[in-house]
Short mmCIF file of C-alpha atoms in Angstrom, two decimals:
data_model
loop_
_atom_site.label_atom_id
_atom_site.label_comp_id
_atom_site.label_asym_id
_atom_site.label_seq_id
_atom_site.Cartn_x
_atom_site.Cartn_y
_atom_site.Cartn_z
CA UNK A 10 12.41 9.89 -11.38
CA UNK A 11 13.76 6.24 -12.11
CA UNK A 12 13.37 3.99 -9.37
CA UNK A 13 14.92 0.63 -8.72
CA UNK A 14 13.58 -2.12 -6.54
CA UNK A 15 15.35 -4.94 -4.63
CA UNK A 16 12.24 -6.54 -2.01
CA UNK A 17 13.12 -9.85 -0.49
CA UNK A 18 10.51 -11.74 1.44
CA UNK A 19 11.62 -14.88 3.21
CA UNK A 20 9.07 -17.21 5.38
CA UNK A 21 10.88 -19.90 7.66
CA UNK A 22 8.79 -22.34 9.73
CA UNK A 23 9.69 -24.70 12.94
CA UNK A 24 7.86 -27.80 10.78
CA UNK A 25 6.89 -28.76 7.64
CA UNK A 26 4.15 -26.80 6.00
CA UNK A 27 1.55 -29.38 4.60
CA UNK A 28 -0.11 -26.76 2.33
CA UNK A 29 0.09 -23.01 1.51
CA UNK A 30 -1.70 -20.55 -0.41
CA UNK A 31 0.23 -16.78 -1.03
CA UNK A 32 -1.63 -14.04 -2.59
CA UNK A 33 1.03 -11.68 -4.00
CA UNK A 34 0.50 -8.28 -5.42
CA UNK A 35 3.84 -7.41 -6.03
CA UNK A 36 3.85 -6.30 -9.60
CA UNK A 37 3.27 -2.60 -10.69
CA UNK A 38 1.10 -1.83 -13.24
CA UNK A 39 2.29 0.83 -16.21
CA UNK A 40 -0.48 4.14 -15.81
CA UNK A 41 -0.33 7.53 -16.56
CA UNK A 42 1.95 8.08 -13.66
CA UNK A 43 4.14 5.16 -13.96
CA UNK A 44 6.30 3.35 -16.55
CA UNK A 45 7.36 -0.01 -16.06
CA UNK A 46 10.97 -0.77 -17.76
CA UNK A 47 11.18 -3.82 -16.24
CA UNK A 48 10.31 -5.99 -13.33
CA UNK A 49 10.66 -9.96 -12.56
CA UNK A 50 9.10 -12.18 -9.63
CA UNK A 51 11.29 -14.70 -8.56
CA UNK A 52 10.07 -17.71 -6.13
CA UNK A 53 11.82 -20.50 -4.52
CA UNK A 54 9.26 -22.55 -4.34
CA UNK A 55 6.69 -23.77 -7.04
CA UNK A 56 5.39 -21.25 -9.81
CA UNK A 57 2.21 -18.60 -9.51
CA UNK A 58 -0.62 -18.47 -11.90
CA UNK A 59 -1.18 -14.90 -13.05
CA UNK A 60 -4.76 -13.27 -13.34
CA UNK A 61 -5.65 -9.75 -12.09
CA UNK A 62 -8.19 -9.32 -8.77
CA UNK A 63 -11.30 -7.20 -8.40
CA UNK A 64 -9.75 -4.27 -8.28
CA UNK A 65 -7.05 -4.29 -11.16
CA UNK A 66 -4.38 -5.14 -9.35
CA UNK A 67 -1.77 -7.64 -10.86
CA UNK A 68 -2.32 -10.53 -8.61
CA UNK A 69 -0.11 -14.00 -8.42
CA UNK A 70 -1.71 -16.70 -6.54
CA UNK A 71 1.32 -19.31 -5.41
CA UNK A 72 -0.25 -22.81 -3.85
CA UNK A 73 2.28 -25.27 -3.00
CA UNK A 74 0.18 -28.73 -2.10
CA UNK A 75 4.03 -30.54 -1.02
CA UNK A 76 5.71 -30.25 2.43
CA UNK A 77 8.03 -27.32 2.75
CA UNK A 78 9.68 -25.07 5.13
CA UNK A 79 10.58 -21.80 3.81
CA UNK A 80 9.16 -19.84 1.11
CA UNK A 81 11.68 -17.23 -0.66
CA UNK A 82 9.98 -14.35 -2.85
CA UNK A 83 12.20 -11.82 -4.61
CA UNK A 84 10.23 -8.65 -6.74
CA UNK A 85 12.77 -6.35 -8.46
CA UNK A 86 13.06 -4.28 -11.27
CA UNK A 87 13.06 -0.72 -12.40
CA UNK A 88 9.84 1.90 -12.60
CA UNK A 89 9.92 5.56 -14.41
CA UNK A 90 7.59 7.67 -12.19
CA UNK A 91 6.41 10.89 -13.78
CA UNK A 92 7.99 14.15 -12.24
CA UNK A 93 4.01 16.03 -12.50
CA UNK A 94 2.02 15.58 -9.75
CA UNK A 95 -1.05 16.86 -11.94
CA UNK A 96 -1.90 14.34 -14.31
CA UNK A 97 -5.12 13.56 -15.96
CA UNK A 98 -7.09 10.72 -14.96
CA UNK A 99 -7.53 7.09 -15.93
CA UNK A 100 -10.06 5.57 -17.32
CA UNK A 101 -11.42 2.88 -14.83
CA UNK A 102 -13.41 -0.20 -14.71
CA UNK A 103 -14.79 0.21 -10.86
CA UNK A 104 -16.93 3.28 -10.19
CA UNK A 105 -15.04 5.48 -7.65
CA UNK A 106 -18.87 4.74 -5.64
CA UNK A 107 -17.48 1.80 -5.01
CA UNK A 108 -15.01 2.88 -2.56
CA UNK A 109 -17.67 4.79 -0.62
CA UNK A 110 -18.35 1.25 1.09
CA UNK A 111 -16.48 1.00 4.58
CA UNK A 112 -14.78 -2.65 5.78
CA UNK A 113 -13.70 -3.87 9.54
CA UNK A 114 -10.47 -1.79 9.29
CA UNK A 115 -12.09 1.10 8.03
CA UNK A 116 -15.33 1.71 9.91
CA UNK A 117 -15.88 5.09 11.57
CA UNK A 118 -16.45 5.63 15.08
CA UNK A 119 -18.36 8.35 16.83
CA UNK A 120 -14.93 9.95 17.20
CA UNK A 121 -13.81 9.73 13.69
CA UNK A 122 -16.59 11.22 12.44
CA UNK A 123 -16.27 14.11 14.53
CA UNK A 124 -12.65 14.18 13.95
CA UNK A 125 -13.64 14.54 10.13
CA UNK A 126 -16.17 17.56 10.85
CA UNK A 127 -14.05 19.62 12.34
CA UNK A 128 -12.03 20.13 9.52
CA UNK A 129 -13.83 19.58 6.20
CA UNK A 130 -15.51 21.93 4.73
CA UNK A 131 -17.62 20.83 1.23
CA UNK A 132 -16.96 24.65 -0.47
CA UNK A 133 -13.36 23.66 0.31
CA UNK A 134 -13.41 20.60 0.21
CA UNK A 135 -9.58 19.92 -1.07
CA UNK A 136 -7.89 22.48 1.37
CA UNK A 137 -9.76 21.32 4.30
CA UNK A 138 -8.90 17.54 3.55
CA UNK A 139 -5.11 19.06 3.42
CA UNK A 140 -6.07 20.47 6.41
CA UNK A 141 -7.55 17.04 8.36
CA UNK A 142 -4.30 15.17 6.59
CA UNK A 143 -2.67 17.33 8.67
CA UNK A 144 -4.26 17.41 12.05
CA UNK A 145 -4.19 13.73 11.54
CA UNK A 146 -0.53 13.22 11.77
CA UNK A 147 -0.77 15.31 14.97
CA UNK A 148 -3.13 13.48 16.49
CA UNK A 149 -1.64 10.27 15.59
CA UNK A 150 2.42 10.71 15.44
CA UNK A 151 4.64 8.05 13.15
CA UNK A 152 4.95 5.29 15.96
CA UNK A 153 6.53 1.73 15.13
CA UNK A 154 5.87 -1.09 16.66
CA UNK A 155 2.33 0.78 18.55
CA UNK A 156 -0.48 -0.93 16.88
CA UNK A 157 -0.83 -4.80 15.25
CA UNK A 158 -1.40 -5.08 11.34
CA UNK A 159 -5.05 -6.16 12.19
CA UNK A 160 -6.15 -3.11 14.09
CA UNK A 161 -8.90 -1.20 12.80
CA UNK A 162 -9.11 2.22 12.34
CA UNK A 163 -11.04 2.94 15.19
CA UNK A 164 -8.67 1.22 17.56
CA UNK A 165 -5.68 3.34 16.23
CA UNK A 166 -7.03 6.79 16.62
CA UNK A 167 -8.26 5.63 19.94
CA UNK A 168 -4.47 4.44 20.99
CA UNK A 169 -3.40 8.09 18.75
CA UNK A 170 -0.01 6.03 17.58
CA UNK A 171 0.44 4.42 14.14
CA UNK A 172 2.10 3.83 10.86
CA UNK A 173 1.19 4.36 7.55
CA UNK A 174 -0.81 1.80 6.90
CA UNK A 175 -3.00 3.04 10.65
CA UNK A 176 -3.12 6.50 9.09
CA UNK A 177 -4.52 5.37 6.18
CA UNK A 178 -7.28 3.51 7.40
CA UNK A 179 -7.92 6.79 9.75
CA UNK A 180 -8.22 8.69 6.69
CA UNK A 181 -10.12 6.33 4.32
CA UNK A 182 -12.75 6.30 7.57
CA UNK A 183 -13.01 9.89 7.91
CA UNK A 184 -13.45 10.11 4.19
CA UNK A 185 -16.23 7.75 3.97
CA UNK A 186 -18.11 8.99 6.76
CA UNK A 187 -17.95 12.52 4.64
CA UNK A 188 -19.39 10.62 1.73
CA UNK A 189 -16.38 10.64 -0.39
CA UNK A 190 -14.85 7.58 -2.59
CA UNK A 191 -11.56 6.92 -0.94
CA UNK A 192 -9.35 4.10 -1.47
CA UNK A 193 -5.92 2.61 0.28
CA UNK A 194 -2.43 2.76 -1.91
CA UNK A 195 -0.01 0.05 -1.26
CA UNK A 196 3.48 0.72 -2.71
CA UNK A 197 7.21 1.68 -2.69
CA UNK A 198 8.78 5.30 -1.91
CA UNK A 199 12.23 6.60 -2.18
CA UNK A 200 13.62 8.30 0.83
CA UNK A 201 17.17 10.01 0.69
CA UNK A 202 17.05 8.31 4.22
CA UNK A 203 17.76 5.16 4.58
CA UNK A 204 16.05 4.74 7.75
CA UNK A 205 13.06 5.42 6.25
CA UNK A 206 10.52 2.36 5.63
CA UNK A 207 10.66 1.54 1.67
CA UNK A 208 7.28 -0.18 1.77
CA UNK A 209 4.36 2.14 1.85
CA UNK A 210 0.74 2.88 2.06
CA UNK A 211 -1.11 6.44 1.12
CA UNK A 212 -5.12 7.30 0.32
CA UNK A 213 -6.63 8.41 -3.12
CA UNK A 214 -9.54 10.48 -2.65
CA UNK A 215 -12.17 10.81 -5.60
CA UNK A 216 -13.03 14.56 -5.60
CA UNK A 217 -13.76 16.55 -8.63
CA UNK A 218 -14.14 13.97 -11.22
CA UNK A 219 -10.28 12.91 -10.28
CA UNK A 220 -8.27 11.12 -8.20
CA UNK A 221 -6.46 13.19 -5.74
CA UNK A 222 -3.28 11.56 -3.70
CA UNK A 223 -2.74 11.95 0.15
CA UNK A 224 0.38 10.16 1.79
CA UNK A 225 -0.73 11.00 5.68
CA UNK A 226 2.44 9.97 7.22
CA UNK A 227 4.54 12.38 5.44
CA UNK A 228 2.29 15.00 5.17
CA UNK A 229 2.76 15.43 1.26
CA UNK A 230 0.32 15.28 -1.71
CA UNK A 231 3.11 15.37 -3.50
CA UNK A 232 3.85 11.39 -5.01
CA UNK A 233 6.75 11.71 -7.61
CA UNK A 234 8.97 9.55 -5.28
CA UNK A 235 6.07 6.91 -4.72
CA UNK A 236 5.41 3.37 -6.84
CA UNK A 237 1.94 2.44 -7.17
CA UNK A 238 1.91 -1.65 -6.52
CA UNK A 239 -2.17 -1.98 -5.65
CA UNK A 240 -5.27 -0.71 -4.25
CA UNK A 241 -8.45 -1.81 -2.39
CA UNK A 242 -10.57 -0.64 0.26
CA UNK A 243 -7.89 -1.08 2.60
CA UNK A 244 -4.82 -3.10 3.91
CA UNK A 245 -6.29 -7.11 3.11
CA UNK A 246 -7.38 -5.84 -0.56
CA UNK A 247 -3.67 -4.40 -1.05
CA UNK A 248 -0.89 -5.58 0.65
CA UNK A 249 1.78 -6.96 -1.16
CA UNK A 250 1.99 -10.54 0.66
CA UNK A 251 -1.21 -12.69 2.10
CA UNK A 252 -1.40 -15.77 2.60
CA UNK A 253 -2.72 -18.98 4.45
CA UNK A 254 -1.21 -22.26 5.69
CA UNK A 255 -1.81 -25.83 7.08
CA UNK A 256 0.81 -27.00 9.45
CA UNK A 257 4.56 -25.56 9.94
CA UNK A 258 3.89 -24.33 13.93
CA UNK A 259 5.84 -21.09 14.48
CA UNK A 260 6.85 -18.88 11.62
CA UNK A 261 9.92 -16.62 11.28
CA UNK A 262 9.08 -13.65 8.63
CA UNK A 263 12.43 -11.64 7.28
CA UNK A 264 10.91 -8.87 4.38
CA UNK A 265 13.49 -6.36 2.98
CA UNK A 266 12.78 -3.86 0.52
CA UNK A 267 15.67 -1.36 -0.78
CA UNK A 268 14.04 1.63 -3.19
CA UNK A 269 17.24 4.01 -5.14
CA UNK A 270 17.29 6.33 -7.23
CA UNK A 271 18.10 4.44 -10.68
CA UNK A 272 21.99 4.20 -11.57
CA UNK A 273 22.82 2.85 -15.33
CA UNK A 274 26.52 2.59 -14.13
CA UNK A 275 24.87 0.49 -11.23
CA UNK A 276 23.01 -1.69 -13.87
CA UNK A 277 25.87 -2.47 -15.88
CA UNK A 278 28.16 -3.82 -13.02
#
């Protein structure tokens, strides 16, 4: 499948930002599941140096050291995702050990880690992580607006509401407390329904020498609709915008992001 992108991200403040520092990993990288055709990152404001962060993610760093009051950022382009879920894996840097280490977000509780016994079993240990994805989208139903982006994983299962990027961290925690390399997905997905939130977050779970692909919130281990943008040990290492500031008081954050199917009669006009 051929996607095409269109994310806008527009930051308005009440005053005048003195200084500001955005971290953007916003670019896909090409991989055995992904082609990049093309892709552009536009900004309103200054230019980004280019360099790639500790975990191989494409990362632009934009500082603007001059007074300003909105920042506009604008990532489009168009990405050939494979249609086989079962593809070899990549050689990698970062030993998959590495994601064995838990961070604020992801540290397991006393109830996560029984959570996670209940269901795995290490002679099955891919059907009974199906089997916990599962459960864990029962337990904690799709719920907008119920937790903050800087709740940990602990405090979401606890509240048992949350989005993606909640059952995620759930998952990464119950993973790691099992001993397994796990790591968070930040990315696009298509969705024939357009209510559907185009930004996204899964898990990748290293198990039998590969990495194995679990998007909790829809259930599926199935990812030929989904665009791999970055990964990290959980939401801070991945997200698509971070940033700082100095100055500007109250800020007023507008972020679309519109994910179709790839038209060439679209392209042309």
């Amino acid at each position: 499948m051929k996607l095409t992108i269109n994310h806008l991200t527009r930051y308005r403040y009440d005053e005048q930002v003195k200084f500001s520092t955005q971290y953007l990993r916003l670019t896909p990288r090409d991989s055995a599941r992904q082609r990049v055709d093309s892709w552009s990152l536009t900004l309103s404001e200054g230019s980004a140096v280019t360099t790639t962060d500790t975990w191989g993610n494409v990362l632009h760093v934009l500082t603007l050291d001059h007074p300003h009051q909105e920042i506009i950022i604008h990532a489009q382009g168009v990405v050939d995702i494979a249609d086989n879920d079962d593809i070899a894996p990549e050689n990698e840097l970062l030993s998959p050990l590495v994601f064995l280490r838990s961070t604020p977000l992801t540290q397991a509780d006393a109830p996560i880690r029984a959570f996670a016994l209940r269901y795995y079993r290490p002679e099955a240990a891919e059907e009974s992580l199906n089997a916990l994805m599962a459960a864990l989208l029962v337990s904690m139903p799709y719920t907008p607006g119920a937790t903050q982006v800087q709740d940990s994983a602990a405090q979401a299962f606890t509240r048992g509401q949350g989005v993606c990027q909640d059952h995620t961290h759930v998952f990464l925690a119950c993973c790691r407390s099992l001993h397994l390399p796990a790591r968070y997905v930040s990315g696009y997905v298509h969705s024939p329904d357009s209510r559907h939130v185009a930004m996204h977050a899964w898990a990748e779970v290293w198990l039998n020498g590969r990495w194995l692909n679990f998007d909790i919130t829809n259930n599926s281990r199935s990812l030929t609709q989904h665009l791999r943008l970055a990964t990290g040990l959980d939401y801070l290492d991945a997200c698509p915008i971070r940033g700082s500031r100095l100055g500007g008081g109250s800020e007023m954050l507008f972020s679309e992001a519109e994910v179709r199917r790839f038209s060439q009669q679209a392209q042309q006009q």
